[in-house]
Amino acid sequence: MTGLAILVYLNQPPYQPRERDYAYAGSFYAFSIWVGLGVMALFNLLQKKLPQTVAGSLAAALCLFVPFQMLAQNWDDHDRSGRYTAPAFAFNFLNTCEKDCNAILITHGDNDTFPLWYAQEVEGIRTDVRIMNTSLLGTDWYIDQMQWRTYESAPVKFSIPRESYLYGTNEIIPVNERVTDRVPAIQAVGVMANPRAKLQLMDGTKLNYLPARKLRIPVNKENALASGIVPAKDAHLIPEYMDLDIPENKNTLLKVEMMFLDLLANYQWDRPIYIVSKGGDLNIGIQDYLRYDGMAYKLMPYKVDTLSTQVPYMDTDKLYPLLMDVYQWGRMDEPDVLLDYHVTYLYLVQQAVRQMYSQVAKAMILEGKDDKAEALLDKGIAVMKQYPLNWVVQPSMNEVGVMEAIELYFFLGRPEKAKALAIPFLDETFKAIEYFMGTYRGGLLSATDAESAISTYVHMNDILEVNQEKELAGTYTQQLEELFKKYQ
């Protein structure tokens, strides 16, 4: 019941963010009992032939071979010595934020947040940054903490009174668009937090509500420039107002969104706000205002999506030294460091480091800074040299980043560097296709796995052909055709 039965009952999907062995704790308890009984049985058997002390020692020695065998076989799969990717991950997030500006860094879960807490609490790194976890911002005690000073970080200012965010209060806030015109966000938040302004539901329940979808937040231009939110070269882009549009298909706000909306309604643009992923738990119309800043996004007073079409809008003057000199990688480029599934998933899928370097390199090329672009591409390859080039478990931006780097090397007139990356990438991808097609024929995997790998392979071959590497492309095309014939 605690092993196979719970496995069937939970029906967990194959790809998990972490090991779920704790779900089977009951089966380990039962197994441990039988281990103890087995040792006792061996001892009883031996003491019939040997003195009791000798029998006990021999039984213990023989049974210790089992855990020693497990240790010997599994040590190399679990040895994390010399690997400092978690603190490096936190260091990079914190140092993406502007220094001495009282920045706020929005995180969305425990994996994002725990390394940051360690970096600040234990190592004292960037204690001027206020970490705000949206998974906790729906709790009254955490909202209280946000309003306290922490190290060098000033309190976060909210206008909603405590009785309006206590546990069990305003957990869900309906969006009831009574006003279709654009209204000041501070007024909308005032209505939302007003205990006398209630929306009565059909069952008689009365709830606070948001009275408008179109909200307007004034922008303090002087503060935005002084606090480093907007660089001086972009001062002309600063508008009088920042307009937010709650999505039409969103009919309720969560408490965390209510509090963040309150933060923005009272925002004086005197401290930068960074978010580790584009929007995350905050679906209130801020996505268009998030500037790509490396390992985090920065909230800007103007929409950034229309400012750049070929690459994300970014400040290359900031990102070049950040990626070349500031970011740390916790020895993950060393051959003696174990890069297990979790670290591989982090830097190939969640943070896609290769694509980050490729994107900034492309932006450099668009600015005519070819030397810096090549340096960035080289750095990205060096940092990630111990990782597979193709994350075959599921499609990711890592593969996009690798192919972008190859295209950019060709563009920069570095065909040898391009081919040095393309050949192992194609080899890895072909092995994935071969594996997926073989197992798919046996019914073990869906066709999607093979199709995704084939699509990547064909696209990479097209890049070679476009860049006059027709002979090399032909070799890999023939290889794929022969594999197809095998499974016809």
mmCIF file with all atom_site columns, C-alpha atoms in Angstrom, residues 106-257:
data_model
loop_
_atom_site.group_PDB
_atom_site.id
_atom_site.type_symbol
_atom_site.label_atom_id
_atom_site.label_alt_id
_atom_site.label_comp_id
_atom_site.label_asym_id
_atom_site.label_entity_id
_atom_site.label_seq_id
_atom_site.pdbx_PDB_ins_code
_atom_site.Cartn_x
_atom_site.Cartn_y
_atom_site.Cartn_z
_atom_site.occupancy
_atom_site.B_iso_or_equiv
_atom_site.pdbx_formal_charge
_atom_site.auth_seq_id
_atom_site.auth_comp_id
_atom_site.auth_asym_id
_atom_site.auth_atom_id
_atom_site.pdbx_PDB_model_num
ATOM 1   C CA . ILE A 1 106 ? 10.328  39.854 -6.500  1.00 0.00 ? 106 ILE A CA 1
ATOM 2   C CA . THR A 1 107 ? 10.674  36.057 -6.295  1.00 0.00 ? 107 THR A CA 1
ATOM 3   C CA . HIS A 1 108 ? 8.000   33.414 -6.830  1.00 0.00 ? 108 HIS A CA 1
ATOM 4   C CA . GLY A 1 109 ? 8.857   30.230 -4.943  1.00 0.00 ? 109 GLY A CA 1
ATOM 5   C CA . ASP A 1 110 ? 11.172  28.447 -2.538  1.00 0.00 ? 110 ASP A CA 1
ATOM 6   C CA . ASN A 1 111 ? 13.780  27.526 -5.175  1.00 0.00 ? 111 ASN A CA 1
ATOM 7   C CA . ASP A 1 112 ? 14.085  31.181 -6.157  1.00 0.00 ? 112 ASP A CA 1
ATOM 8   C CA . THR A 1 113 ? 14.121  32.475 -2.598  1.00 0.00 ? 113 THR A CA 1
ATOM 9   C CA . PHE A 1 114 ? 16.000  30.177 -0.221  1.00 0.00 ? 114 PHE A CA 1
ATOM 10  C CA . PRO A 1 115 ? 19.437  30.741 -1.837  1.00 0.00 ? 115 PRO A CA 1
ATOM 11  C CA . LEU A 1 116 ? 18.825  34.503 -1.646  1.00 0.00 ? 116 LEU A CA 1
ATOM 12  C CA . TRP A 1 117 ? 17.984  34.314 2.044   1.00 0.00 ? 117 TRP A CA 1
ATOM 13  C CA . TYR A 1 118 ? 21.168  32.317 2.640   1.00 0.00 ? 118 TYR A CA 1
ATOM 14  C CA . ALA A 1 119 ? 23.268  34.845 0.711   1.00 0.00 ? 119 ALA A CA 1
ATOM 15  C CA . GLN A 1 120 ? 21.917  37.751 2.736   1.00 0.00 ? 120 GLN A CA 1
ATOM 16  C CA . GLU A 1 121 ? 21.553  36.150 6.169   1.00 0.00 ? 121 GLU A CA 1
ATOM 17  C CA . VAL A 1 122 ? 24.757  34.075 6.234   1.00 0.00 ? 122 VAL A CA 1
ATOM 18  C CA . GLU A 1 123 ? 27.189  35.696 3.809   1.00 0.00 ? 123 GLU A CA 1
ATOM 19  C CA . GLY A 1 124 ? 25.907  39.270 4.072   1.00 0.00 ? 124 GLY A CA 1
ATOM 20  C CA . ILE A 1 125 ? 25.680  39.705 0.296   1.00 0.00 ? 125 ILE A CA 1
ATOM 21  C CA . ARG A 1 126 ? 23.649  42.681 -0.961  1.00 0.00 ? 126 ARG A CA 1
ATOM 22  C CA . THR A 1 127 ? 21.615  43.222 2.196   1.00 0.00 ? 127 THR A CA 1
ATOM 23  C CA . ASP A 1 128 ? 20.427  46.486 0.643   1.00 0.00 ? 128 ASP A CA 1
ATOM 24  C CA . VAL A 1 129 ? 18.065  44.477 -1.592  1.00 0.00 ? 129 VAL A CA 1
ATOM 25  C CA . ARG A 1 130 ? 14.564  43.711 -0.282  1.00 0.00 ? 130 ARG A CA 1
ATOM 26  C CA . ILE A 1 131 ? 13.457  40.210 -1.260  1.00 0.00 ? 131 ILE A CA 1
ATOM 27  C CA . MET A 1 132 ? 9.690   39.922 -1.718  1.00 0.00 ? 132 MET A CA 1
ATOM 28  C CA . ASN A 1 133 ? 8.344   36.405 -2.207  1.00 0.00 ? 133 ASN A CA 1
ATOM 29  C CA . THR A 1 134 ? 4.947   36.317 -3.920  1.00 0.00 ? 134 THR A CA 1
ATOM 30  C CA . SER A 1 135 ? 4.248   32.842 -2.521  1.00 0.00 ? 135 SER A CA 1
ATOM 31  C CA . LEU A 1 136 ? 4.260   34.440 0.950   1.00 0.00 ? 136 LEU A CA 1
ATOM 32  C CA . LEU A 1 137 ? 2.877   37.883 0.130   1.00 0.00 ? 137 LEU A CA 1
ATOM 33  C CA . GLY A 1 138 ? -0.632  36.544 0.587   1.00 0.00 ? 138 GLY A CA 1
ATOM 34  C CA . THR A 1 139 ? -0.039  36.019 4.323   1.00 0.00 ? 139 THR A CA 1
ATOM 35  C CA . ASP A 1 140 ? -0.552  38.686 6.966   1.00 0.00 ? 140 ASP A CA 1
ATOM 36  C CA . TRP A 1 141 ? 2.648   37.966 8.901   1.00 0.00 ? 141 TRP A CA 1
ATOM 37  C CA . TYR A 1 142 ? 4.791   38.307 5.754   1.00 0.00 ? 142 TYR A CA 1
ATOM 38  C CA . ILE A 1 143 ? 3.071   41.549 4.737   1.00 0.00 ? 143 ILE A CA 1
ATOM 39  C CA . ASP A 1 144 ? 3.894   42.839 8.226   1.00 0.00 ? 144 ASP A CA 1
ATOM 40  C CA . GLN A 1 145 ? 7.553   41.862 7.754   1.00 0.00 ? 145 GLN A CA 1
ATOM 41  C CA . MET A 1 146 ? 7.703   43.713 4.442   1.00 0.00 ? 146 MET A CA 1
ATOM 42  C CA . GLN A 1 147 ? 6.857   46.914 6.319   1.00 0.00 ? 147 GLN A CA 1
ATOM 43  C CA . TRP A 1 148 ? 9.825   46.550 8.693   1.00 0.00 ? 148 TRP A CA 1
ATOM 44  C CA . ARG A 1 149 ? 13.348  47.730 7.971   1.00 0.00 ? 149 ARG A CA 1
ATOM 45  C CA . THR A 1 150 ? 15.659  44.787 7.247   1.00 0.00 ? 150 THR A CA 1
ATOM 46  C CA . TYR A 1 151 ? 19.427  45.386 7.300   1.00 0.00 ? 151 TYR A CA 1
ATOM 47  C CA . GLU A 1 152 ? 20.020  48.252 4.833   1.00 0.00 ? 152 GLU A CA 1
ATOM 48  C CA . SER A 1 153 ? 16.677  47.749 3.110   1.00 0.00 ? 153 SER A CA 1
ATOM 49  C CA . ALA A 1 154 ? 13.986  50.355 3.812   1.00 0.00 ? 154 ALA A CA 1
ATOM 50  C CA . PRO A 1 155 ? 10.419  49.257 4.628   1.00 0.00 ? 155 PRO A CA 1
ATOM 51  C CA . VAL A 1 156 ? 7.991   48.586 1.792   1.00 0.00 ? 156 VAL A CA 1
ATOM 52  C CA . LYS A 1 157 ? 5.102   51.046 1.826   1.00 0.00 ? 157 LYS A CA 1
ATOM 53  C CA . PHE A 1 158 ? 1.517   49.770 1.692   1.00 0.00 ? 158 PHE A CA 1
ATOM 54  C CA . SER A 1 159 ? -1.643  51.824 2.153   1.00 0.00 ? 159 SER A CA 1
ATOM 55  C CA . ILE A 1 160 ? -4.060  48.942 2.744   1.00 0.00 ? 160 ILE A CA 1
ATOM 56  C CA . PRO A 1 161 ? -4.822  48.719 6.505   1.00 0.00 ? 161 PRO A CA 1
ATOM 57  C CA . ARG A 1 162 ? -3.913  45.562 8.402   1.00 0.00 ? 162 ARG A CA 1
ATOM 58  C CA . GLU A 1 163 ? -7.512  44.516 9.002   1.00 0.00 ? 163 GLU A CA 1
ATOM 59  C CA . SER A 1 164 ? -7.945  44.270 5.228   1.00 0.00 ? 164 SER A CA 1
ATOM 60  C CA . TYR A 1 165 ? -5.161  41.708 4.748   1.00 0.00 ? 165 TYR A CA 1
ATOM 61  C CA . LEU A 1 166 ? -5.451  39.604 7.909   1.00 0.00 ? 166 LEU A CA 1
ATOM 62  C CA . TYR A 1 167 ? -5.693  35.831 7.453   1.00 0.00 ? 167 TYR A CA 1
ATOM 63  C CA . GLY A 1 168 ? -9.027  34.922 5.890   1.00 0.00 ? 168 GLY A CA 1
ATOM 64  C CA . THR A 1 169 ? -9.677  38.473 4.665   1.00 0.00 ? 169 THR A CA 1
ATOM 65  C CA . ASN A 1 170 ? -9.608  39.385 0.964   1.00 0.00 ? 170 ASN A CA 1
ATOM 66  C CA . GLU A 1 171 ? -8.117  36.074 -0.088  1.00 0.00 ? 171 GLU A CA 1
ATOM 67  C CA . ILE A 1 172 ? -9.920  36.549 -3.413  1.00 0.00 ? 172 ILE A CA 1
ATOM 68  C CA . ILE A 1 173 ? -11.049 39.922 -4.772  1.00 0.00 ? 173 ILE A CA 1
ATOM 69  C CA . PRO A 1 174 ? -13.543 39.947 -7.668  1.00 0.00 ? 174 PRO A CA 1
ATOM 70  C CA . VAL A 1 175 ? -12.889 42.288 -10.585 1.00 0.00 ? 175 VAL A CA 1
ATOM 71  C CA . ASN A 1 176 ? -16.196 44.107 -11.058 1.00 0.00 ? 176 ASN A CA 1
ATOM 72  C CA . GLU A 1 177 ? -15.676 46.685 -13.810 1.00 0.00 ? 177 GLU A CA 1
ATOM 73  C CA . ARG A 1 178 ? -18.104 49.378 -12.728 1.00 0.00 ? 178 ARG A CA 1
ATOM 74  C CA . VAL A 1 179 ? -15.892 52.042 -14.293 1.00 0.00 ? 179 VAL A CA 1
ATOM 75  C CA . THR A 1 180 ? -14.744 51.459 -17.870 1.00 0.00 ? 180 THR A CA 1
ATOM 76  C CA . ASP A 1 181 ? -12.603 54.595 -18.113 1.00 0.00 ? 181 ASP A CA 1
ATOM 77  C CA . ARG A 1 182 ? -9.015  54.653 -16.889 1.00 0.00 ? 182 ARG A CA 1
ATOM 78  C CA . VAL A 1 183 ? -8.857  55.537 -13.195 1.00 0.00 ? 183 VAL A CA 1
ATOM 79  C CA . PRO A 1 184 ? -5.992  56.351 -10.801 1.00 0.00 ? 184 PRO A CA 1
ATOM 80  C CA . ALA A 1 185 ? -4.733  53.116 -9.259  1.00 0.00 ? 185 ALA A CA 1
ATOM 81  C CA . ILE A 1 186 ? -4.671  54.741 -5.806  1.00 0.00 ? 186 ILE A CA 1
ATOM 82  C CA . GLN A 1 187 ? -8.435  55.323 -6.033  1.00 0.00 ? 187 GLN A CA 1
ATOM 83  C CA . ALA A 1 188 ? -9.142  51.788 -7.234  1.00 0.00 ? 188 ALA A CA 1
ATOM 84  C CA . VAL A 1 189 ? -7.056  50.359 -4.375  1.00 0.00 ? 189 VAL A CA 1
ATOM 85  C CA . GLY A 1 190 ? -8.906  52.632 -1.948  1.00 0.00 ? 190 GLY A CA 1
ATOM 86  C CA . VAL A 1 191 ? -12.237 51.158 -3.039  1.00 0.00 ? 191 VAL A CA 1
ATOM 87  C CA . MET A 1 192 ? -10.807 47.631 -2.945  1.00 0.00 ? 192 MET A CA 1
ATOM 88  C CA . ALA A 1 193 ? -9.660  48.063 0.674   1.00 0.00 ? 193 ALA A CA 1
ATOM 89  C CA . ASN A 1 194 ? -12.740 49.975 1.871   1.00 0.00 ? 194 ASN A CA 1
ATOM 90  C CA . PRO A 1 195 ? -14.709 47.802 4.337   1.00 0.00 ? 195 PRO A CA 1
ATOM 91  C CA . ARG A 1 196 ? -17.905 49.637 3.381   1.00 0.00 ? 196 ARG A CA 1
ATOM 92  C CA . ALA A 1 197 ? -17.530 49.068 -0.368  1.00 0.00 ? 197 ALA A CA 1
ATOM 93  C CA . LYS A 1 198 ? -18.721 45.514 -0.877  1.00 0.00 ? 198 LYS A CA 1
ATOM 94  C CA . LEU A 1 199 ? -19.973 43.410 -3.767  1.00 0.00 ? 199 LEU A CA 1
ATOM 95  C CA . GLN A 1 200 ? -22.833 41.093 -2.803  1.00 0.00 ? 200 GLN A CA 1
ATOM 96  C CA . LEU A 1 201 ? -22.756 37.658 -4.409  1.00 0.00 ? 201 LEU A CA 1
ATOM 97  C CA . MET A 1 202 ? -25.791 35.521 -5.217  1.00 0.00 ? 202 MET A CA 1
ATOM 98  C CA . ASP A 1 203 ? -25.424 33.540 -1.982  1.00 0.00 ? 203 ASP A CA 1
ATOM 99  C CA . GLY A 1 204 ? -25.430 36.738 0.065   1.00 0.00 ? 204 GLY A CA 1
ATOM 100 C CA . THR A 1 205 ? -21.669 36.811 0.665   1.00 0.00 ? 205 THR A CA 1
ATOM 101 C CA . LYS A 1 206 ? -20.172 40.301 0.554   1.00 0.00 ? 206 LYS A CA 1
ATOM 102 C CA . LEU A 1 207 ? -16.655 40.809 -0.792  1.00 0.00 ? 207 LEU A CA 1
ATOM 103 C CA . ASN A 1 208 ? -14.364 43.732 -1.487  1.00 0.00 ? 208 ASN A CA 1
ATOM 104 C CA . TYR A 1 209 ? -13.816 44.237 -5.211  1.00 0.00 ? 209 TYR A CA 1
ATOM 105 C CA . LEU A 1 210 ? -11.671 46.020 -7.778  1.00 0.00 ? 210 LEU A CA 1
ATOM 106 C CA . PRO A 1 211 ? -13.931 48.539 -9.562  1.00 0.00 ? 211 PRO A CA 1
ATOM 107 C CA . ALA A 1 212 ? -11.906 49.007 -12.780 1.00 0.00 ? 212 ALA A CA 1
ATOM 108 C CA . ARG A 1 213 ? -9.578  47.150 -15.143 1.00 0.00 ? 213 ARG A CA 1
ATOM 109 C CA . LYS A 1 214 ? -7.848  50.196 -16.602 1.00 0.00 ? 214 LYS A CA 1
ATOM 110 C CA . LEU A 1 215 ? -5.545  51.691 -13.990 1.00 0.00 ? 215 LEU A CA 1
ATOM 111 C CA . ARG A 1 216 ? -3.172  54.652 -14.110 1.00 0.00 ? 216 ARG A CA 1
ATOM 112 C CA . ILE A 1 217 ? -0.039  55.151 -12.005 1.00 0.00 ? 217 ILE A CA 1
ATOM 113 C CA . PRO A 1 218 ? 1.749   58.537 -12.034 1.00 0.00 ? 218 PRO A CA 1
ATOM 114 C CA . VAL A 1 219 ? 5.474   58.465 -12.834 1.00 0.00 ? 219 VAL A CA 1
ATOM 115 C CA . ASN A 1 220 ? 7.891   60.636 -10.861 1.00 0.00 ? 220 ASN A CA 1
ATOM 116 C CA . LYS A 1 221 ? 10.433  61.378 -13.587 1.00 0.00 ? 221 LYS A CA 1
ATOM 117 C CA . GLU A 1 222 ? 13.032  62.939 -11.272 1.00 0.00 ? 222 GLU A CA 1
ATOM 118 C CA . ASN A 1 223 ? 12.977  59.949 -8.908  1.00 0.00 ? 223 ASN A CA 1
ATOM 119 C CA . ALA A 1 224 ? 13.078  57.447 -11.778 1.00 0.00 ? 224 ALA A CA 1
ATOM 120 C CA . LEU A 1 225 ? 16.310  59.031 -13.029 1.00 0.00 ? 225 LEU A CA 1
ATOM 121 C CA . ALA A 1 226 ? 17.890  59.636 -9.617  1.00 0.00 ? 226 ALA A CA 1
ATOM 122 C CA . SER A 1 227 ? 17.267  56.076 -8.403  1.00 0.00 ? 227 SER A CA 1
ATOM 123 C CA . GLY A 1 228 ? 18.733  54.508 -11.531 1.00 0.00 ? 228 GLY A CA 1
ATOM 124 C CA . ILE A 1 229 ? 15.468  52.982 -12.718 1.00 0.00 ? 229 ILE A CA 1
ATOM 125 C CA . VAL A 1 230 ? 15.835  54.768 -16.050 1.00 0.00 ? 230 VAL A CA 1
ATOM 126 C CA . PRO A 1 231 ? 19.306  55.575 -17.458 1.00 0.00 ? 231 PRO A CA 1
ATOM 127 C CA . ALA A 1 232 ? 19.859  59.211 -18.410 1.00 0.00 ? 232 ALA A CA 1
ATOM 128 C CA . LYS A 1 233 ? 20.108  58.295 -22.101 1.00 0.00 ? 233 LYS A CA 1
ATOM 129 C CA . ASP A 1 234 ? 16.486  57.065 -21.983 1.00 0.00 ? 234 ASP A CA 1
ATOM 130 C CA . ALA A 1 235 ? 15.054  60.037 -20.077 1.00 0.00 ? 235 ALA A CA 1
ATOM 131 C CA . HIS A 1 236 ? 13.022  61.057 -23.120 1.00 0.00 ? 236 HIS A CA 1
ATOM 132 C CA . LEU A 1 237 ? 11.073  57.779 -22.906 1.00 0.00 ? 237 LEU A CA 1
ATOM 133 C CA . ILE A 1 238 ? 9.622   58.479 -19.456 1.00 0.00 ? 238 ILE A CA 1
ATOM 134 C CA . PRO A 1 239 ? 5.856   59.163 -19.693 1.00 0.00 ? 239 PRO A CA 1
ATOM 135 C CA . GLU A 1 240 ? 3.631   61.048 -17.282 1.00 0.00 ? 240 GLU A CA 1
ATOM 136 C CA . TYR A 1 241 ? 1.749   57.880 -16.404 1.00 0.00 ? 241 TYR A CA 1
ATOM 137 C CA . MET A 1 242 ? 2.131   54.123 -16.393 1.00 0.00 ? 242 MET A CA 1
ATOM 138 C CA . ASP A 1 243 ? -1.085  52.453 -17.572 1.00 0.00 ? 243 ASP A CA 1
ATOM 139 C CA . LEU A 1 244 ? -1.957  48.938 -16.412 1.00 0.00 ? 244 LEU A CA 1
ATOM 140 C CA . ASP A 1 245 ? -4.709  46.821 -17.957 1.00 0.00 ? 245 ASP A CA 1
ATOM 141 C CA . ILE A 1 246 ? -6.042  43.887 -15.952 1.00 0.00 ? 246 ILE A CA 1
ATOM 142 C CA . PRO A 1 247 ? -6.571  41.085 -18.531 1.00 0.00 ? 247 PRO A CA 1
ATOM 143 C CA . GLU A 1 248 ? -10.160 40.709 -19.753 1.00 0.00 ? 248 GLU A CA 1
ATOM 144 C CA . ASN A 1 249 ? -10.180 37.004 -18.904 1.00 0.00 ? 249 ASN A CA 1
ATOM 145 C CA . LYS A 1 250 ? -9.099  37.672 -15.315 1.00 0.00 ? 250 LYS A CA 1
ATOM 146 C CA . ASN A 1 251 ? -12.128 37.941 -13.046 1.00 0.00 ? 251 ASN A CA 1
ATOM 147 C CA . THR A 1 252 ? -10.460 37.791 -9.631  1.00 0.00 ? 252 THR A CA 1
ATOM 148 C CA . LEU A 1 253 ? -7.302  39.028 -7.922  1.00 0.00 ? 253 LEU A CA 1
ATOM 149 C CA . LEU A 1 254 ? -5.421  37.068 -5.302  1.00 0.00 ? 254 LEU A CA 1
ATOM 150 C CA . LYS A 1 255 ? -4.310  38.779 -2.119  1.00 0.00 ? 255 LYS A CA 1
ATOM 151 C CA . VAL A 1 256 ? -0.707  38.834 -3.365  1.00 0.00 ? 256 VAL A CA 1
ATOM 152 C CA . GLU A 1 257 ? -1.863  40.750 -6.460  1.00 0.00 ? 257 GLU A CA 1
#
